[in-house]
Structure formats: structure tokens, C-alpha cells
Short mmCIF file of C-alpha atoms in Angstrom, two decimals:
data_model
loop_
_atom_site.label_atom_id
_atom_site.label_comp_id
_atom_site.label_asym_id
_atom_site.label_seq_id
_atom_site.Cartn_x
_atom_site.Cartn_y
_atom_site.Cartn_z
CA UNK A 1 0.26 0.03 -0.27
CA UNK A 2 1.30 3.58 -0.59
CA UNK A 3 0.50 5.94 1.74
CA UNK A 4 1.68 9.84 1.28
CA UNK A 5 1.78 11.68 4.68
CA UNK A 6 2.53 15.82 4.32
CA UNK A 7 2.93 16.90 7.63
CA UNK A 8 5.76 19.51 8.59
CA UNK A 9 6.32 18.22 12.67
CA UNK A 10 9.28 16.16 12.75
CA UNK A 11 8.24 14.61 15.30
CA UNK A 12 4.41 13.41 13.86
CA UNK A 13 6.50 12.34 10.63
CA UNK A 14 8.68 9.99 13.04
CA UNK A 15 5.22 8.65 15.35
CA UNK A 16 3.48 7.69 12.01
CA UNK A 17 6.20 6.08 10.40
CA UNK A 18 7.72 3.67 13.68
CA UNK A 19 3.87 3.35 14.52
CA UNK A 20 3.04 1.61 10.32
CA UNK A 21 6.36 0.02 10.14
CA UNK A 22 4.77 -3.33 10.57
CA UNK A 23 1.66 -2.60 8.59
CA UNK A 24 2.73 -2.83 4.98
CA UNK A 25 2.87 0.49 3.80
CA UNK A 26 5.50 2.29 1.60
CA UNK A 27 5.03 6.32 3.23
CA UNK A 28 6.08 8.96 0.67
CA UNK A 29 6.89 12.36 3.03
CA UNK A 30 6.16 15.54 2.13
CA UNK A 31 7.24 18.32 3.92
CA UNK A 32 4.64 21.49 2.90
CA UNK A 33 1.29 21.46 0.44
CA UNK A 34 2.82 22.29 -2.38
CA UNK A 35 5.28 19.71 -2.50
CA UNK A 36 2.75 17.08 -1.32
CA UNK A 37 0.64 18.15 -4.43
CA UNK A 38 2.75 17.56 -6.73
CA UNK A 39 3.73 13.95 -5.49
CA UNK A 40 -0.02 13.48 -5.49
CA UNK A 41 -0.60 14.66 -9.03
CA UNK A 42 2.61 12.70 -10.07
CA UNK A 43 1.61 8.81 -8.72
CA UNK A 44 -1.14 6.96 -7.86
CA UNK A 45 -1.18 6.90 -3.35
CA UNK A 46 -3.61 4.53 -1.79
CA UNK A 47 -4.02 7.31 0.63
CA UNK A 48 -3.94 10.44 1.85
CA UNK A 49 -3.28 11.67 5.09
CA UNK A 50 -3.12 15.59 5.55
CA UNK A 51 -2.27 17.92 7.87
CA UNK A 52 -3.94 21.56 7.60
CA UNK A 53 -1.46 24.02 8.66
CA UNK A 54 1.56 24.01 6.61
CA UNK A 55 4.33 25.68 4.92
CA UNK A 56 3.88 26.65 1.29
CA UNK A 57 0.11 25.93 0.34
CA UNK A 58 -2.98 24.96 3.53
CA UNK A 59 -3.92 21.80 3.51
CA UNK A 60 -7.33 22.28 2.44
CA UNK A 61 -6.45 24.03 -0.50
CA UNK A 62 -4.41 20.72 -1.16
CA UNK A 63 -7.13 18.39 -0.45
CA UNK A 64 -9.41 21.21 -3.29
CA UNK A 65 -6.71 20.76 -5.78
CA UNK A 66 -6.46 17.03 -5.47
CA UNK A 67 -10.07 16.37 -5.61
CA UNK A 68 -9.98 18.71 -8.91
CA UNK A 69 -8.04 15.42 -10.64
CA UNK A 70 -8.57 12.39 -8.14
CA UNK A 71 -12.42 11.74 -6.67
CA UNK A 72 -11.53 9.04 -5.32
CA UNK A 73 -8.01 8.74 -3.04
CA UNK A 74 -9.39 8.35 0.88
CA UNK A 75 -7.78 11.45 2.51
CA UNK A 76 -7.45 11.99 5.93
CA UNK A 77 -6.94 15.08 7.65
CA UNK A 78 -4.65 15.17 10.85
CA UNK A 79 -4.45 18.19 12.29
CA UNK A 80 -4.39 20.70 15.93
CA UNK A 81 -8.01 22.58 14.64
CA UNK A 82 -10.43 21.08 16.49
CA UNK A 83 -13.64 23.27 15.43
CA UNK A 84 -16.57 22.77 14.43
CA UNK A 85 -15.96 25.48 11.51
CA UNK A 86 -12.94 23.94 10.68
CA UNK A 87 -14.04 19.94 10.34
CA UNK A 88 -16.73 21.48 7.93
CA UNK A 89 -14.42 23.18 5.62
CA UNK A 90 -12.09 20.76 5.37
CA UNK A 91 -15.53 18.20 4.20
CA UNK A 92 -16.72 21.38 1.92
CA UNK A 93 -13.14 20.45 0.48
CA UNK A 94 -14.05 16.64 -0.02
CA UNK A 95 -12.02 15.38 2.85
CA UNK A 96 -12.74 11.87 3.74
CA UNK A 97 -11.57 11.20 7.56
CA UNK A 98 -10.76 14.34 9.74
CA UNK A 99 -8.82 13.64 13.27
CA UNK A 100 -7.34 15.40 16.02
CA UNK A 101 -4.12 16.26 17.31
CA UNK A 102 -2.69 15.12 19.39
CA UNK A 103 -3.98 11.56 18.54
CA UNK A 104 -3.65 8.16 19.38
CA UNK A 105 -1.57 5.95 17.14
CA UNK A 106 -3.61 3.08 17.18
CA UNK A 107 -6.97 5.14 16.43
CA UNK A 108 -5.32 6.48 13.14
CA UNK A 109 -4.38 2.67 12.05
CA UNK A 110 -7.60 2.20 12.90
CA UNK A 111 -8.71 5.09 10.57
CA UNK A 112 -6.90 4.03 7.47
CA UNK A 113 -7.62 0.38 7.55
CA UNK A 114 -11.02 1.97 7.05
CA UNK A 115 -10.67 4.12 4.56
CA UNK A 116 -9.42 0.92 2.39
CA UNK A 117 -11.74 -1.59 3.76
CA UNK A 118 -14.79 1.55 1.97
CA UNK A 119 -12.68 2.59 -0.79
CA UNK A 120 -11.99 -1.36 -1.96
CA UNK A 121 -15.99 -2.28 -1.10
CA UNK A 122 -16.75 0.74 -3.38
CA UNK A 123 -14.82 -0.61 -5.72
CA UNK A 124 -16.12 -3.63 -5.93
CA UNK A 125 -20.29 -2.99 -4.89
CA UNK A 126 -22.85 -3.11 -7.43
CA UNK A 127 -22.64 0.11 -9.18
CA UNK A 128 -26.41 1.98 -9.31
CA UNK A 129 -28.27 2.64 -6.47
CA UNK A 130 -31.79 3.87 -7.24
CA UNK A 131 -35.25 5.14 -5.18
CA UNK A 132 -37.28 6.97 -7.51
CA UNK A 133 -35.93 8.65 -10.19
CA UNK A 134 -32.68 9.33 -8.13
CA UNK A 135 -30.26 7.49 -9.44
CA UNK A 136 -26.57 7.28 -7.91
CA UNK A 137 -23.92 5.40 -9.76
CA UNK A 138 -20.94 4.58 -7.41
CA UNK A 139 -18.95 4.06 -10.49
CA UNK A 140 -18.95 7.48 -12.06
CA UNK A 141 -19.69 9.62 -9.20
CA UNK A 142 -22.75 10.52 -11.36
CA UNK A 143 -25.69 11.61 -9.79
CA UNK A 144 -29.43 12.66 -11.49
CA UNK A 145 -33.25 12.89 -10.63
CA UNK A 146 -35.28 12.45 -13.13
CA UNK A 147 -32.64 12.16 -16.33
CA UNK A 148 -31.19 15.59 -14.21
CA UNK A 149 -27.62 15.16 -13.59
CA UNK A 150 -27.12 16.88 -10.25
CA UNK A 151 -23.29 17.99 -9.18
CA UNK A 152 -21.99 17.01 -5.16
CA UNK A 153 -19.06 17.33 -3.37
CA UNK A 154 -17.56 13.81 -2.50
CA UNK A 155 -18.77 14.36 1.54
CA UNK A 156 -22.30 14.68 0.04
CA UNK A 157 -22.07 11.86 -2.17
CA UNK A 158 -21.39 10.21 1.15
CA UNK A 159 -23.92 10.95 2.60
CA UNK A 160 -26.51 10.66 -0.25
CA UNK A 161 -25.03 7.11 -0.87
CA UNK A 162 -25.29 5.74 2.71
CA UNK A 163 -29.36 7.39 2.76
CA UNK A 164 -29.65 5.62 -0.48
CA UNK A 165 -28.50 2.15 0.85
CA UNK A 166 -29.93 2.57 4.30
CA UNK A 167 -33.53 3.77 2.40
CA UNK A 168 -36.45 3.42 4.46
CA UNK A 169 -34.12 2.84 7.55
CA UNK A 170 -34.71 5.54 10.04
CA UNK A 171 -31.01 7.07 11.25
CA UNK A 172 -30.00 8.74 13.98
CA UNK A 173 -27.42 11.76 13.45
CA UNK A 174 -24.94 9.95 15.16
CA UNK A 175 -24.46 6.92 13.20
CA UNK A 176 -24.49 9.16 10.07
CA UNK A 177 -21.48 10.59 11.48
CA UNK A 178 -19.43 7.81 12.69
CA UNK A 179 -20.10 5.69 9.08
CA UNK A 180 -20.32 9.06 7.18
CA UNK A 181 -17.83 10.93 8.46
CA UNK A 182 -15.92 8.27 11.14
CA UNK A 183 -15.69 11.68 14.00
CA UNK A 184 -15.34 10.57 17.53
CA UNK A 185 -18.20 10.82 18.95
CA UNK A 186 -17.61 13.74 21.12
CA UNK A 187 -17.93 16.21 17.84
CA UNK A 188 -21.04 17.51 17.14
CA UNK A 189 -23.53 16.42 15.05
CA UNK A 190 -24.71 19.96 13.56
CA UNK A 191 -22.26 18.64 10.75
CA UNK A 192 -25.39 16.61 9.43
CA UNK A 193 -27.85 18.78 9.36
CA UNK A 194 -25.87 20.74 7.23
CA UNK A 195 -25.03 18.19 5.23
CA UNK A 196 -28.50 17.02 4.97
CA UNK A 197 -29.60 20.29 4.13
CA UNK A 198 -26.81 20.81 1.16
CA UNK A 199 -28.39 17.26 -0.10
CA UNK A 200 -32.21 18.71 -0.06
CA UNK A 201 -31.14 21.71 -1.83
CA UNK A 202 -29.88 19.63 -4.36
CA UNK A 203 -31.99 16.36 -4.29
CA UNK A 204 -35.31 17.59 -3.28
CA UNK A 205 -35.73 21.69 -3.69
CA UNK A 206 -37.45 21.48 -7.03
CA UNK A 207 -39.38 18.13 -7.09
CA UNK A 208 -42.89 17.54 -5.40
CA UNK A 209 -42.39 14.36 -4.18
CA UNK A 210 -39.44 14.62 -1.43
CA UNK A 211 -37.23 11.69 -1.01
CA UNK A 212 -35.14 12.77 2.22
CA UNK A 213 -37.33 12.94 5.67
CA UNK A 214 -36.67 14.09 8.88
CA UNK A 215 -37.67 12.16 12.03
CA UNK A 216 -38.24 14.41 14.78
CA UNK A 217 -36.01 12.87 17.26
CA UNK A 218 -34.79 10.00 15.81
CA UNK A 219 -32.46 10.75 12.79
CA UNK A 220 -33.06 11.49 9.30
CA UNK A 221 -35.01 8.51 6.39
CA UNK A 222 -34.71 8.27 2.80
CA UNK A 223 -37.80 7.08 1.16
CA UNK A 224 -40.54 7.19 -1.60
CA UNK A 225 -43.65 8.18 0.23
CA UNK A 226 -45.68 8.32 -3.42
#
């Protein structure tokens, strides 16, 4: 497995290199954002660990740039920034996971392996999911409703995919947070509400038949009520 670590703190680099020494990873290190971006462009990695506060280029800008040419590589943000707005901004840039420093090495390993399993699963599962006239193609990352293409960010796509896979099932905000964002249970579930609203504007707003429903006190469910 090829892993790109974009990090400027030598102690963090050393900790991760030692911790993943026996995990069958080949780790490439970039000490600034610009170098990290160039490496991501020049080689296909299985996963990228990305700090935010980096020399040359901010990590979130690096993340956004990577998504312009690689929609699929898992990107794990590892940073000291721990405010909700920081998390939301990272997922707005299409990061897959967010972990704060200081961190436990075993948790980092677990998150890495989960992202890799999810990536492999997405590549092997059935490609098409459909509810009413809403179609999601896992392979091409294409979403349409009533034949009209809908543009989603990577995070919006993951959220919609999770809701569609679990159609007719009421899912709690915490379950969504842990599955789609894989966040620590102490993180605010407001992030879920924000992204559900994003989806509703794109998926439901102009259609009479609403597919995303709120179950008060319980969470959200995706179903066709017609």
C-alpha cells in the first residue's frame, strides 16, 4: 500500500513512520503543501494523510486541488484544529476523514484501514442505486434525478450513498456521523444537519416528491412516499 504523508512536524512524521512500520505501507513524506500536491499529481496513492497548517500551501487547499484530478483517493485530515467550523470546512473541501492532534496511534491505524476497506468495497459493490427517479452511480460518481445531472461534493455523495443504501431505514445523526465522517463521538452532530440541508437543496427542492425525511427525535430516512 502506498501512503502519502503531508506533514511538517518531524515528531509526528517519526511517530507515524514507526507506528506503521509493520503495517505493510510504503510511506512517502512531503514537508509542505506544495510538494505534497506535486507528489499526489505524479503518483497514484492508496491513501493521503494531510495536515492543515503547512508551509507553502494550506492543507485544505491541497485537498481541494487533489479532488480536481482524483475523486477517489481517501484523504484523512490530521490537524490540531478542532472547532466544528474547521471540520465542516475540511469536508467542504471533500476530505474523507478528520482526526485531531494529539492522537492515539491505534486509532489512526484503525481509521486508515477503515478508509482502505471502504475504498475497496466501493470499487467492488454494485454500481447503481435507485430510489424513485433518483439514480446514484458508485462507479462514475454520477447522480441524476428525473434525468437531470446533479453535482455533489465528495462528502455530499457519501452521505447520499449511505442514505440510499439504507432506504426506508431511520438513521440517527450519530450513526451518520460515524459512518460517513467516521468522527469521534464527541464531535457535534450539527455537521450532519448542515449536509442534509445541502443535499435537500440539490435533491428535493424543485421536486414535489420529497425523498429525504426528518424523523423528529430520531434522525433521517430516505424513502419514496408516493
